[in-house]
Protein backbone atom coordinates (compact mmCIF):
# COMPACT_ATOMS: atom_id res chain seq x y z
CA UNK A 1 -42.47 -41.04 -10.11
CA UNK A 2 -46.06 -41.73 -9.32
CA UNK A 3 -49.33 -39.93 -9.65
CA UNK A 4 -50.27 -38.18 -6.21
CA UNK A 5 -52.79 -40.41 -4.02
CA UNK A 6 -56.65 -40.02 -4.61
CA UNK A 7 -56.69 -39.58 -1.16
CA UNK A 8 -54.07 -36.83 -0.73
CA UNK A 9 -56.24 -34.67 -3.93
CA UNK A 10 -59.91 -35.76 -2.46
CA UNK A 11 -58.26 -34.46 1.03
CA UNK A 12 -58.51 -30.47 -0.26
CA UNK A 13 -61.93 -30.69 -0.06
CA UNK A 14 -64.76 -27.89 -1.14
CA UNK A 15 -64.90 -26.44 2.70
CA UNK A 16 -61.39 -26.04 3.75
CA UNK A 17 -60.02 -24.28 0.44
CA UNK A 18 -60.34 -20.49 -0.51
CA UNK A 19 -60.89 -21.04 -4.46
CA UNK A 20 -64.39 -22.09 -3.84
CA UNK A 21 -65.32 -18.69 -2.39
CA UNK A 22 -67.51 -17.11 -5.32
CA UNK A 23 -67.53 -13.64 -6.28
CA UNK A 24 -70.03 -10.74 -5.43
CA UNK A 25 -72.41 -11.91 -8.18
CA UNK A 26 -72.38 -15.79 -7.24
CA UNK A 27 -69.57 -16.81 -9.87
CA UNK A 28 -66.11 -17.19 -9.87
CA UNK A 29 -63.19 -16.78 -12.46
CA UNK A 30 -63.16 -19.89 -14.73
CA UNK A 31 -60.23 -22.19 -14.11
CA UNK A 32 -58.61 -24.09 -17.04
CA UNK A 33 -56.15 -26.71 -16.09
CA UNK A 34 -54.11 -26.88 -19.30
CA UNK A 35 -51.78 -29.07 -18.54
CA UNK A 36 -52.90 -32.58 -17.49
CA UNK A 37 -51.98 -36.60 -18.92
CA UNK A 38 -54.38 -39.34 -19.64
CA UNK A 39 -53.72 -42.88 -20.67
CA UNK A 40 -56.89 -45.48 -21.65
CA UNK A 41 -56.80 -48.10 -19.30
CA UNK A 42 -55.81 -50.45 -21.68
CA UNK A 43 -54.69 -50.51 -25.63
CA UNK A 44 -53.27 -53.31 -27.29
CA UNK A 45 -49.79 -55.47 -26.83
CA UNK A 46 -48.13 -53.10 -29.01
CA UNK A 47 -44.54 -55.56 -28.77
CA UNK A 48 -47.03 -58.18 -30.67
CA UNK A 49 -48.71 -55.67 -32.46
CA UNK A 50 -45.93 -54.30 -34.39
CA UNK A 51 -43.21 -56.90 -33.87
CA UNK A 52 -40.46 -55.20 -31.50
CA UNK A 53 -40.49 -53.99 -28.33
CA UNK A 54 -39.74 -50.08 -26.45
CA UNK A 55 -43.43 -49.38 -26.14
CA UNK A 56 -45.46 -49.41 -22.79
CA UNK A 57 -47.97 -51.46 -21.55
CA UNK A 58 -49.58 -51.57 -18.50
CA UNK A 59 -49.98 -53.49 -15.95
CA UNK A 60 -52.48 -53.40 -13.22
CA UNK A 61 -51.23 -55.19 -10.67
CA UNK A 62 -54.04 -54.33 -7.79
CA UNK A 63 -57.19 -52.22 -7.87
CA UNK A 64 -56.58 -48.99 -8.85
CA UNK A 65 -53.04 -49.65 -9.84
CA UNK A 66 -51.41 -49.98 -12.72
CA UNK A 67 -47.20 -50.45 -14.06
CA UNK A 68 -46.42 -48.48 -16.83
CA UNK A 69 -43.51 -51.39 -18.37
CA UNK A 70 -41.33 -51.14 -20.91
CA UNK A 71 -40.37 -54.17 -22.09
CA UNK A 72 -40.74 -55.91 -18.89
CA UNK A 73 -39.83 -53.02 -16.74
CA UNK A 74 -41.24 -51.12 -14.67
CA UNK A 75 -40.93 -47.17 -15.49
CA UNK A 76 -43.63 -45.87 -13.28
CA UNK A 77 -46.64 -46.49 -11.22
CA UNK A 78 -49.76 -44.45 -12.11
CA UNK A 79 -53.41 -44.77 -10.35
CA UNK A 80 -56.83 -44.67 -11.21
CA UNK A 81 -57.09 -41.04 -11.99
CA UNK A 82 -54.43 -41.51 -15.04
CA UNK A 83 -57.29 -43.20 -16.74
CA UNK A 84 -60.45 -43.14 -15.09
CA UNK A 85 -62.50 -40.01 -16.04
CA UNK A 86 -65.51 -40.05 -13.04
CA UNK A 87 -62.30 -40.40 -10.66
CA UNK A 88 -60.72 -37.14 -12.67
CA UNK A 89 -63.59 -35.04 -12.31
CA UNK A 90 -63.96 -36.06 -8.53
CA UNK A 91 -60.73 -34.59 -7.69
CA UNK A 92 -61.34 -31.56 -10.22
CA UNK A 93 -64.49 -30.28 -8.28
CA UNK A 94 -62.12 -30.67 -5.01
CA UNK A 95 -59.47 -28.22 -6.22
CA UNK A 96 -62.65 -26.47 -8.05
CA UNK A 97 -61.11 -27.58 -11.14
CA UNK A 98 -63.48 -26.46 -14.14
CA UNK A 99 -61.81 -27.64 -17.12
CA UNK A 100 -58.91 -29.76 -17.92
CA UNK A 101 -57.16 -30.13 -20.99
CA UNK A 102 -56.48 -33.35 -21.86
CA UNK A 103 -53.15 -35.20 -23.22
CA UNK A 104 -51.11 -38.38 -23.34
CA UNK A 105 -47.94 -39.18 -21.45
CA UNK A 106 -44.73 -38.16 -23.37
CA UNK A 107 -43.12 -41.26 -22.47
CA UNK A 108 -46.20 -42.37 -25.70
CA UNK A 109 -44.77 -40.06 -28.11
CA UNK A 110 -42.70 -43.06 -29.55
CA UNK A 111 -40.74 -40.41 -32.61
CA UNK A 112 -38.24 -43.37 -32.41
CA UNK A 113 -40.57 -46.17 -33.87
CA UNK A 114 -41.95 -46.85 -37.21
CA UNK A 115 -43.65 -43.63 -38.54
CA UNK A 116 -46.60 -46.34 -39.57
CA UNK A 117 -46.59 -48.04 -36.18
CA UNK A 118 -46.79 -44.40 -34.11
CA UNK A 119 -49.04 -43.32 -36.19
CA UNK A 120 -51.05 -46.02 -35.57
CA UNK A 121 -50.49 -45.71 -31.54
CA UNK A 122 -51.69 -41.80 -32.32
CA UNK A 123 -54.38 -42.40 -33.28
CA UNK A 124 -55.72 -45.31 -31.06
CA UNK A 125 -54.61 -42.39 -28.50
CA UNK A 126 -56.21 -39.38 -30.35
CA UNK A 127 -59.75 -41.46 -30.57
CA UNK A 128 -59.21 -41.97 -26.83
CA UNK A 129 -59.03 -38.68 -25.46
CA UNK A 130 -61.71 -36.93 -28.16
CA UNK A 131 -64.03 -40.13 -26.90
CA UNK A 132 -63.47 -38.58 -23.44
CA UNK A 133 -63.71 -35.46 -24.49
CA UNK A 134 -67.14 -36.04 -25.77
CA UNK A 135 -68.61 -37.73 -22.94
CA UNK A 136 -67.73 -34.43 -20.79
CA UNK A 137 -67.51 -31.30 -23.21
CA UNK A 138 -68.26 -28.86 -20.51
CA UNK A 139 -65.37 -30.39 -18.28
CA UNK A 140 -62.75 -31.66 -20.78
CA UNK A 141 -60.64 -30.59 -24.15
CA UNK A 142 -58.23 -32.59 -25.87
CA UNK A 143 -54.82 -32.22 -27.45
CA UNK A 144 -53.85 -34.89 -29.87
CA UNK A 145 -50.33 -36.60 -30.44
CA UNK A 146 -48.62 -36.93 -33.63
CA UNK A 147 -46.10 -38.93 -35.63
CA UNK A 148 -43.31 -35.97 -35.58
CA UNK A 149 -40.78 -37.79 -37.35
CA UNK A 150 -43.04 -38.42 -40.21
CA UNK A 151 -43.82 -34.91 -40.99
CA UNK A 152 -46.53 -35.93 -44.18
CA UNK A 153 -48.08 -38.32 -41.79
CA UNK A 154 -48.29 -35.95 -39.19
CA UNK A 155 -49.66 -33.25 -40.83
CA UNK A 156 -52.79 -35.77 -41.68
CA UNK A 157 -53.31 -36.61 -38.33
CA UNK A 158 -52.92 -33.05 -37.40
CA UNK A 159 -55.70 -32.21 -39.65
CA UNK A 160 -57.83 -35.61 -38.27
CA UNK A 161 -57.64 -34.57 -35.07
CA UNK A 162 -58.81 -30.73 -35.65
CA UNK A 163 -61.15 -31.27 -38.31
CA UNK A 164 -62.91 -34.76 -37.68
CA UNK A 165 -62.07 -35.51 -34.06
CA UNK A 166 -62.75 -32.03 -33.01
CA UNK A 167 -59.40 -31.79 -30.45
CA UNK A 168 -58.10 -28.07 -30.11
CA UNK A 169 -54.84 -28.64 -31.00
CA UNK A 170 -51.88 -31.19 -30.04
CA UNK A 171 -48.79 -32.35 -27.66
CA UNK A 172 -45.76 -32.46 -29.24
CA UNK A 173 -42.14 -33.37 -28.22
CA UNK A 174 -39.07 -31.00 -27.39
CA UNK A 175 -37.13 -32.88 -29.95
CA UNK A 176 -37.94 -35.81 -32.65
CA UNK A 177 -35.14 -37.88 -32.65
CA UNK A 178 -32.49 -35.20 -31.34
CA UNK A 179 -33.46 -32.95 -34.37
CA UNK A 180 -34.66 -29.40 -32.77
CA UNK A 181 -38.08 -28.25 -33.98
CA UNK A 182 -36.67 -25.63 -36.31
CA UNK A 183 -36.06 -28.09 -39.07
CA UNK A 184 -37.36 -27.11 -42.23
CA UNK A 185 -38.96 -31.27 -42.34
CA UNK A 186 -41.23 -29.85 -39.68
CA UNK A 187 -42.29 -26.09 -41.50
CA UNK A 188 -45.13 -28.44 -42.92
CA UNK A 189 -47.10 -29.06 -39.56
CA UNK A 190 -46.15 -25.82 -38.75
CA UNK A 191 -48.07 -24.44 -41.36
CA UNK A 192 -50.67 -26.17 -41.17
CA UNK A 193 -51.60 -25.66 -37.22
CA UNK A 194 -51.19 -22.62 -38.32
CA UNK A 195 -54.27 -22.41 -41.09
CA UNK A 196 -56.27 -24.87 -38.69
CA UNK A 197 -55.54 -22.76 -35.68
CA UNK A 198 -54.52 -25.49 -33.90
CA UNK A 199 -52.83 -25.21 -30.09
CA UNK A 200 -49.62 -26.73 -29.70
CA UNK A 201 -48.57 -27.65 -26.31
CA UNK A 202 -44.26 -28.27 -26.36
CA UNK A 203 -43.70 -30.99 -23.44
CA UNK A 204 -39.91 -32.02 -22.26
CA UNK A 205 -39.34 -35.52 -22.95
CA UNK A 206 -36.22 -38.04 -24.11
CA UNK A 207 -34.06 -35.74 -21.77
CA UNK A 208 -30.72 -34.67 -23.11
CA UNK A 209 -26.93 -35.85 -20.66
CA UNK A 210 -28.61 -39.12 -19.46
CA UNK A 211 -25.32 -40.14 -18.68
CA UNK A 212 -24.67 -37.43 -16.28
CA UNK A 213 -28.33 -37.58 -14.65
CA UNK A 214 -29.02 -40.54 -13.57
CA UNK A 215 -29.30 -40.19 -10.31
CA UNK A 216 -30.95 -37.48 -8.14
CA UNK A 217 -34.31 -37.63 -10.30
CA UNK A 218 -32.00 -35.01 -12.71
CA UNK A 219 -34.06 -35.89 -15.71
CA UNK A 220 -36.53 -34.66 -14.77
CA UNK A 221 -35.41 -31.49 -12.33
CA UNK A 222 -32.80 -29.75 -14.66
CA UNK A 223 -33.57 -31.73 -17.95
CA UNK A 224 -36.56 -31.24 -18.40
CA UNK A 225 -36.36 -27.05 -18.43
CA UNK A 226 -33.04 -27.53 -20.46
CA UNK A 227 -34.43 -29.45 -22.91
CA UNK A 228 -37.60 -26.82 -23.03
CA UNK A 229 -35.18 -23.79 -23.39
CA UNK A 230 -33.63 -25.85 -26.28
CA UNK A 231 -36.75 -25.75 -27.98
CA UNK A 232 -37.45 -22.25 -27.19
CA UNK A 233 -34.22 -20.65 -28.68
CA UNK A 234 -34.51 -23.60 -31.72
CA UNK A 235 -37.87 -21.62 -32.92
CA UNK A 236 -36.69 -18.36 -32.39
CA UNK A 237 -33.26 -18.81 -33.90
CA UNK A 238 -34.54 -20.50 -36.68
CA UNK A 239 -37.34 -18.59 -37.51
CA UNK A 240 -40.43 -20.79 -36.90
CA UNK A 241 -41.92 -17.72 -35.20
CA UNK A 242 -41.23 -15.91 -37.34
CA UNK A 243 -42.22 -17.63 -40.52
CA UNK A 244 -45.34 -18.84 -38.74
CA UNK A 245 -46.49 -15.30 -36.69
CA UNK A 246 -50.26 -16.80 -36.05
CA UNK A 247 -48.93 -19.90 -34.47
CA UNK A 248 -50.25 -21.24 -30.82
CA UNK A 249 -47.54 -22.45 -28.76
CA UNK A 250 -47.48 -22.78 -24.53
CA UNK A 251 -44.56 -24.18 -23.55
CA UNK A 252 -45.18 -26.74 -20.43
CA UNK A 253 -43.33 -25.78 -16.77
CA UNK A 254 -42.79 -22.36 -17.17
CA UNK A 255 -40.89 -22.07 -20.36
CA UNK A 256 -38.17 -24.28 -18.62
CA UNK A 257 -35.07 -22.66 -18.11
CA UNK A 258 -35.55 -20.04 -20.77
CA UNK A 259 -36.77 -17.34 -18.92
CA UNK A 260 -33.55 -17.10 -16.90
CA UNK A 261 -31.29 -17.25 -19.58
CA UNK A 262 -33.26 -14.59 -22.15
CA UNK A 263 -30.94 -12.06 -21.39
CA UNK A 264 -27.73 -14.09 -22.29
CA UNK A 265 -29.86 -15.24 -25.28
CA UNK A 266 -30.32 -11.95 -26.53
CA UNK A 267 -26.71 -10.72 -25.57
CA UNK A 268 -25.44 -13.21 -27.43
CA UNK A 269 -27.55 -12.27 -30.50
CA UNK A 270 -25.96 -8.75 -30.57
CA UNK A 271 -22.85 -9.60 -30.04
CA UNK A 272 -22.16 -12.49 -32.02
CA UNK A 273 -24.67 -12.24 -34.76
CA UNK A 274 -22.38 -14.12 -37.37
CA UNK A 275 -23.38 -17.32 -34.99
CA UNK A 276 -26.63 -16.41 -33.66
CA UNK A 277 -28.39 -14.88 -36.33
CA UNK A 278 -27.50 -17.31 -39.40
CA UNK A 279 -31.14 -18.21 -40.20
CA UNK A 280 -33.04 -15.20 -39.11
CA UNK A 281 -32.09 -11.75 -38.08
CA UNK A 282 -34.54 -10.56 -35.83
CA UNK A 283 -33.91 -10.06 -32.24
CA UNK A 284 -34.75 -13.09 -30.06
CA UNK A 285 -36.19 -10.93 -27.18
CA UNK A 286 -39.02 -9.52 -29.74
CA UNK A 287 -40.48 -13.13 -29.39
CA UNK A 288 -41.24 -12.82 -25.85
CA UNK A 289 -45.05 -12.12 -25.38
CA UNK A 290 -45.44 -14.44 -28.70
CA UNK A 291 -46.02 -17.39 -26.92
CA UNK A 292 -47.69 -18.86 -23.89
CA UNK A 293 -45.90 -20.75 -20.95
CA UNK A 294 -47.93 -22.70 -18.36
CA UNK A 295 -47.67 -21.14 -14.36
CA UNK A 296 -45.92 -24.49 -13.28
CA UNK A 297 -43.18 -22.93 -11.35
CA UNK A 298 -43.62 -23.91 -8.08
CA UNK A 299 -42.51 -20.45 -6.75
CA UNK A 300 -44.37 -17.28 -6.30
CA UNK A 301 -41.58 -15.44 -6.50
CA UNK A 302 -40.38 -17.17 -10.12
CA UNK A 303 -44.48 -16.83 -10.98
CA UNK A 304 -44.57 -13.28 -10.47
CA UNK A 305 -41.14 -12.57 -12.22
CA UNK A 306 -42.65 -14.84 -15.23
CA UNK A 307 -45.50 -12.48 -15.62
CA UNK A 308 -43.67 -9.55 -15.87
CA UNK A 309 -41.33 -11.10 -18.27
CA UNK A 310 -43.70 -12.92 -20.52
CA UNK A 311 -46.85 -10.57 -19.63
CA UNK A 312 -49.71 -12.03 -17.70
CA UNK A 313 -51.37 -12.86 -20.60
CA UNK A 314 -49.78 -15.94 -21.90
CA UNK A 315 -48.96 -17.73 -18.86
CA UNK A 316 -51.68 -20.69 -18.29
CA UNK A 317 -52.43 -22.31 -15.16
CA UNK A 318 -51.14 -25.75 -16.10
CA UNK A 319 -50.87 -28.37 -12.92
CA UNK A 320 -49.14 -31.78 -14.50
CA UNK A 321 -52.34 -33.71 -13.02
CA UNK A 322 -52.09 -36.11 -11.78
CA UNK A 323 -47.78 -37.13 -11.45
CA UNK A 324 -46.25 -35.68 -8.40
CA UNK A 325 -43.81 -32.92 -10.10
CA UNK A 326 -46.66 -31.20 -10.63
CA UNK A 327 -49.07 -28.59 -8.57
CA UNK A 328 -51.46 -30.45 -6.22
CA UNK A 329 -53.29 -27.57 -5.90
CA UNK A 330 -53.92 -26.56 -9.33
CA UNK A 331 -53.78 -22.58 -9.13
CA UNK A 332 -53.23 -22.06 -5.34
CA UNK A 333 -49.63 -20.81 -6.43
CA UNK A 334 -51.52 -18.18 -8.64
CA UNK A 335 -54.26 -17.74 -5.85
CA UNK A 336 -50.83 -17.16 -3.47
CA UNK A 337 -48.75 -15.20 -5.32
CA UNK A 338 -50.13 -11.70 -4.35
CA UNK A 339 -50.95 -10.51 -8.28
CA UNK A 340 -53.85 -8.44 -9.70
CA UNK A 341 -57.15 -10.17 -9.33
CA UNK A 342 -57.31 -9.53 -13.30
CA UNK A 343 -54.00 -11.09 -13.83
CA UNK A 344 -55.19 -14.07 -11.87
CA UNK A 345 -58.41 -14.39 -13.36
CA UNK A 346 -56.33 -14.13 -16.63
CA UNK A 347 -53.88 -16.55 -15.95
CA UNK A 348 -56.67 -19.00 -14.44
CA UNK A 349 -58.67 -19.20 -17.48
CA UNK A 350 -59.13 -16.47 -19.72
CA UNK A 351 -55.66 -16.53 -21.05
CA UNK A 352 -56.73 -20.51 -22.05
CA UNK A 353 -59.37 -19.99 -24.18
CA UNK A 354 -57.54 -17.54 -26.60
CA UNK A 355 -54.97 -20.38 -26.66
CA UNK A 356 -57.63 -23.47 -27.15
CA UNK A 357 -59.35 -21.56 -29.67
CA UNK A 358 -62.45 -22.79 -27.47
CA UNK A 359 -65.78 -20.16 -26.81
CA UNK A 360 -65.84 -19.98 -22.94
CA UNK A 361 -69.58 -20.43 -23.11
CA UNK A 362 -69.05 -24.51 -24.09
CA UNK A 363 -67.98 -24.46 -19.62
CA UNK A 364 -69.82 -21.13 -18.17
CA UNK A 365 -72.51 -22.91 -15.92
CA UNK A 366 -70.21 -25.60 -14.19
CA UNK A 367 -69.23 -25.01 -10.76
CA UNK A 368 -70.73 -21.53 -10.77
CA UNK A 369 -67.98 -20.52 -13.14
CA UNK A 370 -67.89 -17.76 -15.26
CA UNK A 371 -65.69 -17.30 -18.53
CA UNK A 372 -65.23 -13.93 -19.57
């Protein structure tokens, strides 16, 4: 798919959209979009770089345009808002937009490569967004990316990006490799997001059955959640949650399919225990409320269900800015969905800065905004 026009965001304009109405004392709720993509407009030819090909490149073709190719192919079409930060914040203060949080397109996760070569890519990435970051600290935060299937090398970069690049946390994968993120290899970075209280957002990507869906945009519709649920019942069946009870994790769109299969989940847990509960014994639904999901459901009715399920403090407006599977409106299905004005406001903002580790103050005067 492609990003959604500039014109189509810059058409919901200040005037003829509820969110900018302000509350009785001038300000309104802060809203924290924490679940956006960025590129740099251009990095080096990686193919020549590191001396085989499977990485992107882009190509802009026309003003404003640009190819994301693999290896001569064309996998998707992104505009100027994928990289451009002035064009980002226009369309932010349209959908009054406070903060995004920044981080790269899965598709750049590259587990498969070289541990030395993604690292490398990482961290060309990682400087990228925290350069961003710093040119707008009242409008942006960033979330790193990391070699996964290097765990040692990871855990560095982990630390680099927390320590000296001053990101709040990081994107990581659903998988490395097909290996599910409760491998003990990956109990390392675990641990140490953990002492660094570093956010980790879980993002679908390298979708699972390829074979049986390829066509109807499948991937991305049904593989995506599955492969999200995957990692959901991965770190509660293996213990990662449990091992690691201080760890940040928001799963992206919802929690996937999880949410509708939690009560099979746990069912299966008490009735089959000598297959469910071989590498930690404690009940899968006591998890629920440990973690944060984003509010990309695109249904009120699935939104307000989610809250009740998960509680309405850990689900985080997240949008997908700026591909078209996500929310064009980011929040109006929160604004819509008939909740609590405190569950809102909760889910709008407040609920991100627990996650983000981030003092509200850094974003109170923009917009009229208020953090709580």
């Amino acid at each position: 798919g492609s990003p959604k026009s500039v014109e189509t965001r810059e058409g919901v304009t200040p005037t003829n959209h509820p969110r900018k109405r302000t509350s009785m004392n001038g300000q309104r709720p802060l809203r924290i979009d924490v679940h956006t993509h960025i590129l740099p407009k251009n990095w080096p030819d990686l193919k020549e770089k590191y001396g085989y090909g499977g990485f992107v490149q882009l190509d802009h073709f026309c003003c404003d345009k640009a190819r994301m190719m693999v290896d001569g192919k064309s996998f998707r079409e992104i505009e100027a808002n994928c990289w451009d930060s002035e064009t980002r914040l226009r369309e932010c203060d349209n959908v009054a937009v406070d903060v995004q949080v920044l981080s790269t397109v899965p598709v750049m996760f590259c587990y498969w490569a070289k541990p030395e070569d993604t690292l490398d890519l990482a961290q060309y990435l990682n400087d990228h967004i925290a350069q961003v970051v710093s040119e707008h600290p009242a409008r942006f935060v960033g979330l790193g990316t990391l070699p996964m299937q290097a765990p040692d090398m990871a855990v560095q970069e982990l630390r680099r990006c927390m320590v000296d690049l001053g990101l709040a946390g990081v994107q990581i994968g659903t998988h490395v490799n097909g290996t599910n993120l409760d491998d003990p290899s990956f109990f390392p970075i675990w641990e140490e997001a953990q002492k660094l209280n570093a956010a980790i957002f879980i993002h679908p990507w390298d979708m699972l059955a390829k074979d049986r869906m390829g066509k109807y945009w499948m991937q991305w519709l049904v593989g995506m959640p599955t492969e999200t649920a995957i990692a959901i019942c991965s770190m509660i069946f293996g213990g990662v949650f449990e091992r690691f009870p201080q760890l940040k994790v928001c799963f992206a769109h919802g929690g996937g399919s999880f949410p509708q299969i939690a009560g099979r989940v746990q069912h299966g847990f008490d009735v089959r225990p000598d297959l469910c509960a071989t590498a930690n014994n404690v009940p899968p639904s006591s998890y629920v409320g440990k973690f944060w999901v984003d509010s990309l459901v695109h249904d009120s009715t699935l939104l307000k269900s989610l809250a009740s399920f998960v509680g309405s403090n850990r689900i985080l407006l997240g949008s997908d800015y700026p591909f078209p599977l996500g929310e064009d409106v980011p929040g109006k299905l929160i604004d819509e969905s008939g909740m609590s004005k405190q569950d809102a406001n909760m889910m709008l903002g407040e609920n991100a800065l627990e996650f983000l580790g981030v003092d509200g103050s850094r974003f109170r005067c923009k917009n009229g905004a208020e953090s709580q």
